[in-house]
């Protein structure tokens, strides 16, 4: 055994001792029928030895510290629970927690699962597969209605403090630090729980896991955010520009809450006023919803380990939501990531068998203390294309080095210094229209191409762009795209058609498979899916946009003086992408990007670019 293997094994053994969960390793001597119930471990993972059919189903209402609807009472959070029946006979079990706003609208997961209840108010159907798979392996599963949704009291705040603190209260209850009650108002304790909890969720749900972890709450041992936002400002904005429709925060809160709008009118008003759609500025309201460095949640306060999944072509929760938070995590935080070419996707629908097996090992190690090798595996799984995955020590690739390319007067893109100028008009147009036929003169863009690549070259990390420019008006939306010009078959993450799920990069098949154990009402069976691909002559790899008057601050606007030169530099969206030999890299400078869902029209501003002061910096792993 190597030193690194020995350290990993010893740390896993120490963790198992610390959590004190009784389990039996394969090959251990048999125990008597009267022995206390134990969790069975074989091959480095827990085995399904507990009955899902006979599991205990119950619900409680956890006292939160917030009064989001202003009725003078602290909001109660509805928590639905399923756990092995043996946990009533001395077996203490860890918890997998799914906190979601979606149980009313639109439903959880890509098949839009809803909760179903029996006559006692207990669930007969838990959305998604986590209960079916993990309860037979010795876990409790808790399904939490976000404050103001389904059966929880209060008002949802679209990622606001009450959303986060409601989830934290459940962790506190599981660890004996908060109160909960049954339907008759009698106090209920989680005496069956070890307190060790892992949160998992997709999109908004994943953001809640990030937010709760950033409070530093003890007992939250791991989180698995899937395409989860770490800043709600960045859900609707990009460097001062609106990238989605106006009033989005209030719209989302009303959509997920089926109570009358009047109940939460004050909360809705605060969202709309705080959002400040008129300017797009970052302000105190958005800082409250910032899980990287906000007053409620901070990346530096995260204690839990992290297994994060990101779709680098996600137009909703963009890759910077992952990369900026990931970079701010304390170095002591154990972590793992899947970096994909999908859109807004949960990997259960794209790489199901590998995903479930990996998630199983992760939860067993982090919540049960099972001494498997999950932490000795490479930290990052990276998807380079359809059915093309690699592993590496970290993300971004440790070997990535910055390479600076400069646009030339003749339309080329290379390393040598440049001279001359170019210009375009800020209009609102799609990425396809902007990137098509780069050699053709287009008054709404400037396009520059490298020669064909002699060898494959990989981008891994966050590119940045620096423009020296003049405007003929006080502001413009400055857009930039990095394009792969070359015919290839790629993940089709942008198609909207008969099956809207194709927009995420996959398509459903007619077949199903079942994950874990089930009952007649909750069978754990879900449709299978495969990659949705397209063969195309070019592909927009990454992009960036900036409201020029926010170039010095996201918190205030500084209009530019027409005719005066400015140097404006900003980060584009992160990416991990392979440019194949023979392909050409394209840099396209343009205006308002309609494909970012922008609610803004083009400004009509003429942008004059000084090529000598303009460049793009790319973190490249290999190639020249």
Coordinates of N, CA and C in Angstrom, one line a residue, residues 276-468:
X276 N -34.0 45.8 -8.8 CA -33.5 47.0 -9.5 C -33.2 46.7 -11.0
X277 N -34.3 46.2 -11.6 CA -34.2 45.9 -13.1 C -33.8 47.1 -13.9
X278 N -34.1 48.3 -13.4 CA -33.9 49.5 -14.2 C -32.4 49.7 -14.5
X279 N -31.5 49.3 -13.6 CA -30.1 49.5 -13.7 C -29.3 48.2 -13.9
X280 N -29.8 47.1 -13.4 CA -29.0 45.8 -13.4 C -27.8 45.8 -12.4
X281 N -27.8 46.8 -11.5 CA -26.7 46.9 -10.5 C -26.8 45.8 -9.4
X282 N -25.6 45.5 -8.9 CA -25.5 44.6 -7.7 C -25.7 45.6 -6.5
X283 N -26.6 45.1 -5.6 CA -26.9 46.0 -4.4 C -27.1 45.1 -3.2
X284 N -27.5 45.8 -2.1 CA -27.7 45.1 -0.8 C -28.7 43.9 -0.9
X285 N -29.7 44.0 -1.7 CA -30.7 42.9 -1.9 C -30.0 41.7 -2.5
X286 N -29.2 41.9 -3.6 CA -28.5 40.8 -4.2 C -27.4 40.2 -3.3
X287 N -26.8 41.1 -2.5 CA -25.8 40.6 -1.6 C -26.4 39.6 -0.6
X288 N -27.6 39.8 -0.2 CA -28.3 38.8 0.7 C -28.4 37.4 0.1
X289 N -28.5 37.4 -1.3 CA -28.7 36.2 -2.0 C -27.4 35.7 -2.7
X290 N -26.3 36.2 -2.1 CA -25.0 35.8 -2.6 C -24.4 34.8 -1.7
X291 N -24.2 33.5 -2.1 CA -23.7 32.5 -1.3 C -22.2 32.4 -1.3
X292 N -21.5 33.2 -2.1 CA -20.1 33.2 -2.1 C -19.5 34.1 -1.0
X293 N -20.1 35.2 -0.8 CA -19.6 36.1 0.2 C -20.8 37.0 0.7
X294 N -21.9 36.5 1.0 CA -23.0 37.3 1.5 C -23.1 37.3 3.0
X295 N -24.1 38.0 3.6 CA -24.2 38.1 5.1 C -24.7 36.8 5.7
X296 N -25.5 36.0 4.9 CA -26.1 34.8 5.4 C -25.2 33.5 5.1
X297 N -24.6 33.5 3.9 CA -23.9 32.4 3.5 C -22.6 32.8 2.8
X298 N -21.5 32.1 3.1 CA -20.2 32.5 2.6 C -19.5 31.2 2.2
X299 N -18.8 31.2 1.1 CA -18.0 30.0 0.7 C -16.9 29.7 1.7
X300 N -16.4 30.7 2.3 CA -15.3 30.4 3.3 C -15.8 29.7 4.5
X301 N -17.1 29.8 4.8 CA -17.6 29.1 6.0 C -18.0 27.7 5.7
X302 N -17.9 27.2 4.5 CA -18.3 25.8 4.2 C -17.4 24.8 4.9
X303 N -18.1 23.9 5.7 CA -17.4 22.8 6.4 C -17.6 21.5 5.6
X304 N -18.8 21.4 5.0 CA -19.2 20.1 4.3 C -18.3 19.8 3.1
X305 N -18.1 18.6 2.8 CA -17.5 18.2 1.6 C -18.4 18.5 0.4
X306 N -17.9 18.6 -0.8 CA -18.6 19.0 -1.9 C -18.5 18.1 -3.1
X307 N -19.6 17.6 -3.7 CA -19.5 16.9 -5.0 C -20.5 17.7 -5.9
X308 N -19.8 18.4 -6.8 CA -20.6 19.4 -7.6 C -20.6 18.9 -9.1
X309 N -21.8 19.2 -9.7 CA -21.9 18.9 -11.1 C -22.3 20.2 -11.9
X310 N -21.7 20.5 -13.0 CA -21.9 21.7 -13.7 C -22.0 21.4 -15.2
X311 N -23.0 22.0 -15.9 CA -23.1 21.9 -17.3 C -22.5 23.2 -17.9
X312 N -21.4 23.1 -18.6 CA -20.7 24.3 -19.1 C -21.5 25.0 -20.2
X313 N -22.5 24.3 -20.8 CA -23.3 25.0 -21.8 C -24.7 25.3 -21.2
X314 N -24.8 25.5 -19.9 CA -26.0 25.8 -19.3 C -26.3 27.3 -19.4
X315 N -27.4 27.7 -20.1 CA -27.7 29.1 -20.2 C -28.5 29.6 -19.1
X316 N -28.9 28.7 -18.1 CA -29.7 29.1 -17.0 C -28.8 29.4 -15.8
X317 N -28.2 28.3 -15.2 CA -27.2 28.4 -14.2 C -25.9 28.3 -14.8
X318 N -25.3 29.4 -15.2 CA -24.1 29.4 -16.0 C -22.9 28.9 -15.3
X319 N -21.8 28.5 -16.0 CA -20.7 27.8 -15.4 C -20.0 28.6 -14.4
X320 N -20.1 30.0 -14.5 CA -19.4 30.8 -13.5 C -20.0 30.6 -12.1
X321 N -21.3 30.2 -12.0 CA -21.9 29.9 -10.7 C -21.1 28.8 -10.0
X322 N -20.6 27.9 -10.7 CA -19.8 26.8 -10.1 C -18.3 27.3 -9.9
X323 N -17.7 27.8 -11.0 CA -16.3 28.1 -10.9 C -15.9 29.1 -9.9
X324 N -16.7 30.2 -9.7 CA -16.3 31.2 -8.8 C -16.5 30.8 -7.3
X325 N -17.5 30.0 -7.1 CA -17.8 29.4 -5.7 C -16.7 28.4 -5.4
X326 N -16.4 27.5 -6.4 CA -15.4 26.4 -6.2 C -14.1 27.0 -5.8
X327 N -13.7 28.1 -6.5 CA -12.4 28.8 -6.2 C -12.3 29.4 -4.8
X328 N -13.5 29.7 -4.3 CA -13.5 30.4 -2.9 C -13.6 29.4 -1.8
X329 N -13.9 28.1 -2.1 CA -14.0 27.2 -1.0 C -12.6 27.0 -0.2
X330 N -12.7 26.8 1.1 CA -11.5 26.6 1.8 C -10.7 25.4 1.3
X331 N -9.4 25.5 1.3 CA -8.6 24.4 0.7 C -8.8 23.1 1.5
X332 N -9.3 23.2 2.7 CA -9.5 22.0 3.6 C -10.7 21.2 3.2
X333 N -11.6 21.8 2.4 CA -12.8 21.1 2.0 C -12.6 20.0 1.0
X334 N -12.9 18.8 1.3 CA -12.8 17.7 0.4 C -13.8 17.9 -0.7
X335 N -13.4 17.6 -2.0 CA -14.3 18.0 -3.1 C -14.1 17.1 -4.3
X336 N -15.2 17.0 -5.1 CA -15.2 16.3 -6.3 C -16.1 17.0 -7.3
X337 N -15.8 16.9 -8.6 CA -16.7 17.6 -9.6 C -16.8 16.8 -10.9
X338 N -18.0 16.9 -11.5 CA -18.3 16.5 -12.8 C -18.5 17.8 -13.6
X339 N -17.6 18.0 -14.6 CA -17.7 19.1 -15.5 C -18.1 18.6 -16.9
X340 N -19.3 19.0 -17.3 CA -19.9 18.4 -18.5 C -20.2 19.4 -19.6
X341 N -20.5 18.9 -20.8 CA -20.9 19.8 -21.9 C -22.4 19.9 -22.1
X342 N -23.1 19.4 -21.1 CA -24.6 19.5 -21.1 C -25.0 20.9 -20.8
X343 N -26.4 21.1 -20.9 CA -27.0 22.3 -20.5 C -27.4 22.1 -19.0
X344 N -28.6 22.5 -18.7 CA -29.1 22.5 -17.3 C -29.5 21.1 -16.8
X345 N -28.6 20.2 -16.6 CA -28.9 18.8 -16.5 C -28.5 18.2 -15.1
X346 N -29.3 17.3 -14.7 CA -29.0 16.3 -13.6 C -28.4 15.1 -14.2
X347 N -27.2 14.6 -13.8 CA -26.6 13.5 -14.5 C -27.3 12.2 -14.4
X348 N -28.3 12.1 -13.5 CA -29.1 10.9 -13.5 C -29.7 10.6 -14.8
X349 N -29.9 11.7 -15.6 CA -30.6 11.5 -16.9 C -29.6 11.4 -18.1
X350 N -28.3 11.4 -17.8 CA -27.3 11.4 -18.9 C -26.3 10.3 -18.7
X351 N -26.0 9.9 -17.5 CA -24.9 8.9 -17.3 C -25.3 8.1 -16.0
X352 N -26.5 7.6 -16.1 CA -27.2 7.1 -14.9 C -26.4 6.1 -14.1
X353 N -26.0 5.0 -14.7 CA -25.3 3.9 -14.0 C -24.1 4.4 -13.3
X354 N -23.2 5.1 -14.0 CA -22.0 5.7 -13.4 C -22.3 6.7 -12.3
X355 N -23.3 7.5 -12.6 CA -23.7 8.5 -11.6 C -24.2 7.9 -10.3
X356 N -25.1 7.0 -10.4 CA -25.7 6.4 -9.2 C -24.6 5.6 -8.4
X357 N -23.7 4.9 -9.1 CA -22.6 4.2 -8.4 C -21.7 5.2 -7.7
X358 N -21.3 6.3 -8.4 CA -20.4 7.2 -7.8 C -21.0 7.9 -6.6
X359 N -22.3 8.3 -6.7 CA -23.0 9.0 -5.7 C -23.1 8.1 -4.4
X360 N -23.4 6.8 -4.7 CA -23.5 5.8 -3.6 C -22.2 5.7 -2.8
X361 N -21.0 5.6 -3.6 CA -19.7 5.6 -2.9 C -19.5 6.9 -2.1
X362 N -19.9 8.0 -2.7 CA -19.7 9.3 -2.0 C -20.4 9.4 -0.7
X363 N -21.7 9.1 -0.7 CA -22.5 9.2 0.5 C -22.1 8.2 1.5
X364 N -21.7 7.0 1.1 CA -21.3 6.0 2.0 C -20.0 6.4 2.7
X365 N -19.1 7.0 2.0 CA -17.8 7.5 2.6 C -18.1 8.7 3.5
X366 N -18.9 9.6 3.1 CA -19.0 10.9 3.8 C -20.0 10.8 5.0
X367 N -21.0 10.0 4.9 CA -22.1 9.9 5.9 C -22.0 8.6 6.7
X368 N -21.5 7.5 6.2 CA -21.4 6.3 6.9 C -20.0 6.0 7.4
X369 N -19.0 6.7 6.8 CA -17.6 6.4 7.2 C -17.1 5.1 6.6
X370 N -17.7 4.6 5.5 CA -17.3 3.4 4.8 C -15.9 3.6 4.2
X371 N -14.9 2.8 4.4 CA -13.6 3.0 3.9 C -13.4 2.6 2.5
X372 N -14.1 3.3 1.5 CA -13.9 3.0 0.1 C -12.9 3.9 -0.5
X373 N -12.7 3.9 -1.8 CA -11.6 4.6 -2.4 C -12.1 5.9 -3.1
X374 N -13.3 6.4 -2.8 CA -13.8 7.5 -3.6 C -12.9 8.8 -3.5
X375 N -12.2 9.0 -2.4 CA -11.4 10.2 -2.2 C -10.0 9.9 -2.8
X376 N -9.7 8.7 -3.2 CA -8.4 8.5 -3.9 C -8.6 8.5 -5.4
X377 N -9.8 8.6 -5.9 CA -10.0 8.7 -7.3 C -9.7 10.1 -7.7
X378 N -9.5 10.3 -9.0 CA -9.2 11.7 -9.5 C -10.4 12.6 -9.1
X379 N -10.1 13.9 -8.8 CA -11.1 14.8 -8.3 C -12.1 15.2 -9.3
X380 N -11.7 15.3 -10.6 CA -12.6 15.8 -11.6 C -12.9 14.8 -12.7
X381 N -14.2 14.6 -13.1 CA -14.6 13.9 -14.3 C -15.0 15.0 -15.3
X382 N -14.3 15.0 -16.5 CA -14.6 16.0 -17.5 C -15.1 15.4 -18.8
X383 N -16.2 16.0 -19.3 CA -16.8 15.5 -20.5 C -16.2 16.4 -21.7
X384 N -15.6 15.7 -22.7 CA -15.1 16.4 -23.8 C -16.0 16.4 -25.0
X385 N -17.0 15.5 -25.0 CA -17.9 15.4 -26.1 C -18.9 14.2 -25.9
X386 N -19.7 13.8 -26.8 CA -20.6 12.7 -26.7 C -19.8 11.4 -26.3
X387 N -20.2 10.8 -25.2 CA -19.5 9.6 -24.7 C -18.0 9.7 -24.6
X388 N -17.5 10.9 -24.4 CA -16.1 11.1 -24.2 C -15.8 11.8 -22.9
X389 N -15.3 11.0 -21.9 CA -15.0 11.5 -20.6 C -13.6 11.2 -20.2
X390 N -12.9 12.1 -19.5 CA -11.6 11.9 -19.0 C -11.7 12.3 -17.5
X391 N -10.6 11.8 -16.8 CA -10.5 12.2 -15.4 C -9.2 13.0 -15.2
X392 N -9.2 13.9 -14.2 CA -8.0 14.7 -13.9 C -7.9 15.0 -12.4
X393 N -6.8 15.5 -12.0 CA -6.5 15.7 -10.6 C -7.3 16.8 -10.0
X394 N -7.8 17.8 -10.8 CA -8.5 18.9 -10.2 C -9.2 19.6 -11.4
X395 N -10.0 20.7 -11.1 CA -10.5 21.5 -12.1 C -10.3 23.0 -11.7
X396 N -9.8 23.9 -12.6 CA -9.4 23.6 -14.0 C -8.2 22.6 -14.0
X397 N -7.9 22.2 -15.2 CA -6.8 21.2 -15.4 C -5.5 21.9 -14.8
X398 N -4.8 21.2 -13.9 CA -3.6 21.9 -13.4 C -2.6 22.3 -14.4
X399 N -2.6 21.6 -15.6 CA -1.6 21.9 -16.6 C -2.0 23.1 -17.5
X400 N -3.2 23.7 -17.3 CA -3.6 24.8 -18.2 C -2.7 26.0 -17.9
X401 N -2.3 26.6 -19.0 CA -1.5 27.8 -19.0 C -2.1 28.9 -19.9
X402 N -2.1 30.2 -19.4 CA -2.7 31.3 -20.2 C -2.0 31.5 -21.5
X403 N -2.7 31.6 -22.6 CA -2.2 32.0 -23.9 C -3.0 33.2 -24.4
X404 N -2.3 34.2 -24.9 CA -2.9 35.4 -25.3 C -2.9 35.5 -26.8
X405 N -4.1 35.7 -27.4 CA -4.3 35.8 -28.8 C -4.8 37.3 -29.1
X406 N -4.4 37.8 -30.3 CA -4.7 39.2 -30.6 C -5.4 39.2 -32.0
X407 N -6.5 40.0 -32.1 CA -7.1 40.1 -33.5 C -6.2 41.0 -34.4
X408 N -6.2 40.6 -35.7 CA -5.4 41.3 -36.6 C -6.3 42.0 -37.6
X409 N -5.7 43.0 -38.3 CA -6.5 43.9 -39.2 C -7.0 43.0 -40.4
X410 N -6.3 42.0 -40.7 CA -6.7 41.1 -41.9 C -7.7 40.0 -41.5
X411 N -8.2 40.1 -40.3 CA -9.2 39.1 -39.8 C -8.7 37.9 -39.2
X412 N -7.4 37.8 -39.1 CA -6.8 36.6 -38.4 C -6.7 36.8 -36.9
X413 N -6.3 35.8 -36.2 CA -6.2 35.8 -34.8 C -4.9 35.0 -34.4
X414 N -4.0 35.7 -33.8 CA -2.7 35.1 -33.5 C -2.0 35.7 -32.3
X415 N -0.7 35.4 -32.2 CA 0.1 35.8 -31.1 C 0.8 37.2 -31.3
X416 N 1.0 37.6 -32.6 CA 1.8 38.8 -32.8 C 1.0 40.0 -32.5
X417 N 1.7 41.1 -32.2 CA 1.1 42.4 -31.9 C 0.3 42.9 -33.1
X418 N -0.7 43.7 -32.8 CA -1.6 44.1 -33.9 C -1.7 45.6 -34.0
X419 N -2.2 46.1 -35.2 CA -2.5 47.5 -35.4 C -3.8 47.6 -36.1
X420 N -4.3 48.9 -36.2 CA -5.5 49.1 -36.9 C -6.7 49.2 -36.0
X421 N -7.9 49.4 -36.6 CA -9.1 49.5 -35.8 C -10.2 48.8 -36.6
X422 N -11.3 48.5 -35.9 CA -12.5 47.9 -36.5 C -13.7 48.5 -35.8
X423 N -14.9 48.3 -36.3 CA -16.1 48.8 -35.7 C -17.3 48.0 -36.0
X424 N -18.3 48.1 -35.1 CA -19.6 47.4 -35.3 C -20.7 48.2 -34.5
X425 N -21.9 47.9 -34.7 CA -23.1 48.5 -34.1 C -23.6 47.5 -33.0
X426 N -23.9 48.0 -31.8 CA -24.6 47.1 -30.8 C -26.0 46.9 -31.1
X427 N -26.3 45.7 -31.7 CA -27.7 45.3 -32.0 C -27.9 44.0 -31.2
X428 N -29.2 43.7 -31.0 CA -29.6 42.5 -30.4 C -29.7 41.4 -31.4
X429 N -28.9 40.3 -31.3 CA -28.9 39.3 -32.3 C -28.5 37.9 -31.7
X430 N -28.9 36.9 -32.3 CA -28.6 35.5 -31.8 C -27.2 35.2 -32.0
X431 N -26.7 34.2 -31.3 CA -25.3 33.7 -31.5 C -25.2 33.1 -32.8
X432 N -26.2 32.3 -33.3 CA -26.0 31.7 -34.6 C -25.9 32.7 -35.7
X433 N -26.7 33.7 -35.7 CA -26.6 34.8 -36.7 C -25.3 35.5 -36.6
X434 N -24.8 35.7 -35.4 CA -23.5 36.4 -35.2 C -22.3 35.6 -35.7
X435 N -22.3 34.3 -35.4 CA -21.1 33.5 -35.7 C -21.1 32.9 -37.1
X436 N -22.2 32.9 -37.8 CA -22.3 32.4 -39.2 C -21.4 33.2 -40.1
X437 N -20.7 32.5 -41.1 CA -20.0 33.1 -42.1 C -19.0 34.2 -41.6
X438 N -18.0 33.8 -40.8 CA -17.1 34.8 -40.2 C -16.3 35.6 -41.2
X439 N -16.1 35.1 -42.4 CA -15.3 35.8 -43.4 C -16.1 36.9 -44.1
X440 N -17.5 36.9 -43.9 CA -18.3 37.9 -44.5 C -18.4 39.1 -43.7
X441 N -18.4 40.3 -44.3 CA -18.5 41.6 -43.6 C -19.9 41.7 -43.0
X442 N -19.9 42.0 -41.7 CA -21.2 42.2 -41.0 C -21.1 43.4 -40.2
X443 N -22.0 44.4 -40.4 CA -21.9 45.6 -39.6 C -22.2 45.5 -38.1
X444 N -22.7 44.3 -37.7 CA -23.0 44.1 -36.3 C -22.0 43.3 -35.5
X445 N -20.8 43.0 -36.1 CA -19.8 42.2 -35.5 C -18.5 42.4 -36.1
X446 N -17.4 42.0 -35.4 CA -16.1 41.8 -35.9 C -15.7 40.3 -35.6
X447 N -15.1 39.6 -36.6 CA -14.8 38.2 -36.5 C -13.3 38.0 -36.9
X448 N -12.6 37.2 -36.1 CA -11.2 36.9 -36.3 C -11.0 35.4 -36.1
X449 N -10.2 34.8 -37.0 CA -9.9 33.4 -37.0 C -8.5 33.0 -36.9
X450 N -8.1 32.0 -36.2 CA -6.8 31.4 -36.2 C -6.6 30.6 -37.5
X451 N -5.4 30.2 -37.8 CA -5.2 29.2 -38.9 C -5.7 27.9 -38.3
X452 N -5.9 26.9 -39.2 CA -6.3 25.5 -38.7 C -5.3 25.0 -37.7
X453 N -5.8 24.4 -36.7 CA -4.9 23.9 -35.6 C -4.1 22.7 -36.1
X454 N -2.9 22.6 -35.8 CA -2.1 21.5 -36.2 C -2.3 20.3 -35.3
X455 N -2.7 20.5 -34.1 CA -3.0 19.4 -33.1 C -4.2 19.9 -32.2
X456 N -4.8 18.9 -31.6 CA -5.9 19.2 -30.7 C -5.4 20.0 -29.5
X457 N -6.3 21.0 -29.2 CA -5.9 21.9 -28.1 C -7.1 22.1 -27.2
X458 N -6.9 22.0 -25.9 CA -8.0 22.0 -24.9 C -7.9 23.2 -24.1
X459 N -9.1 23.8 -23.9 CA -9.4 25.0 -23.1 C -9.9 24.4 -21.7
X460 N -9.3 24.9 -20.6 CA -9.8 24.4 -19.3 C -9.6 25.6 -18.3
X461 N -10.8 26.2 -18.0 CA -10.7 27.3 -17.1 C -11.5 28.5 -17.5
X462 N -11.2 29.7 -17.1 CA -11.9 30.9 -17.4 C -11.2 31.8 -18.3
X463 N -11.6 32.0 -19.6 CA -11.0 33.0 -20.5 C -11.3 34.4 -20.0
X464 N -10.5 35.3 -20.4 CA -10.8 36.7 -20.2 C -10.5 37.5 -21.5
X465 N -11.2 38.6 -21.6 CA -11.1 39.5 -22.8 C -10.8 40.9 -22.4
X466 N -10.0 41.6 -23.2 CA -9.6 43.0 -22.9 C -9.8 43.8 -24.2
X467 N -10.7 44.8 -24.1 CA -11.0 45.6 -25.3 C -10.6 47.0 -25.1
X468 N -9.8 47.6 -26.0 CA -9.6 49.1 -26.0 C -10.6 49.6 -27.1

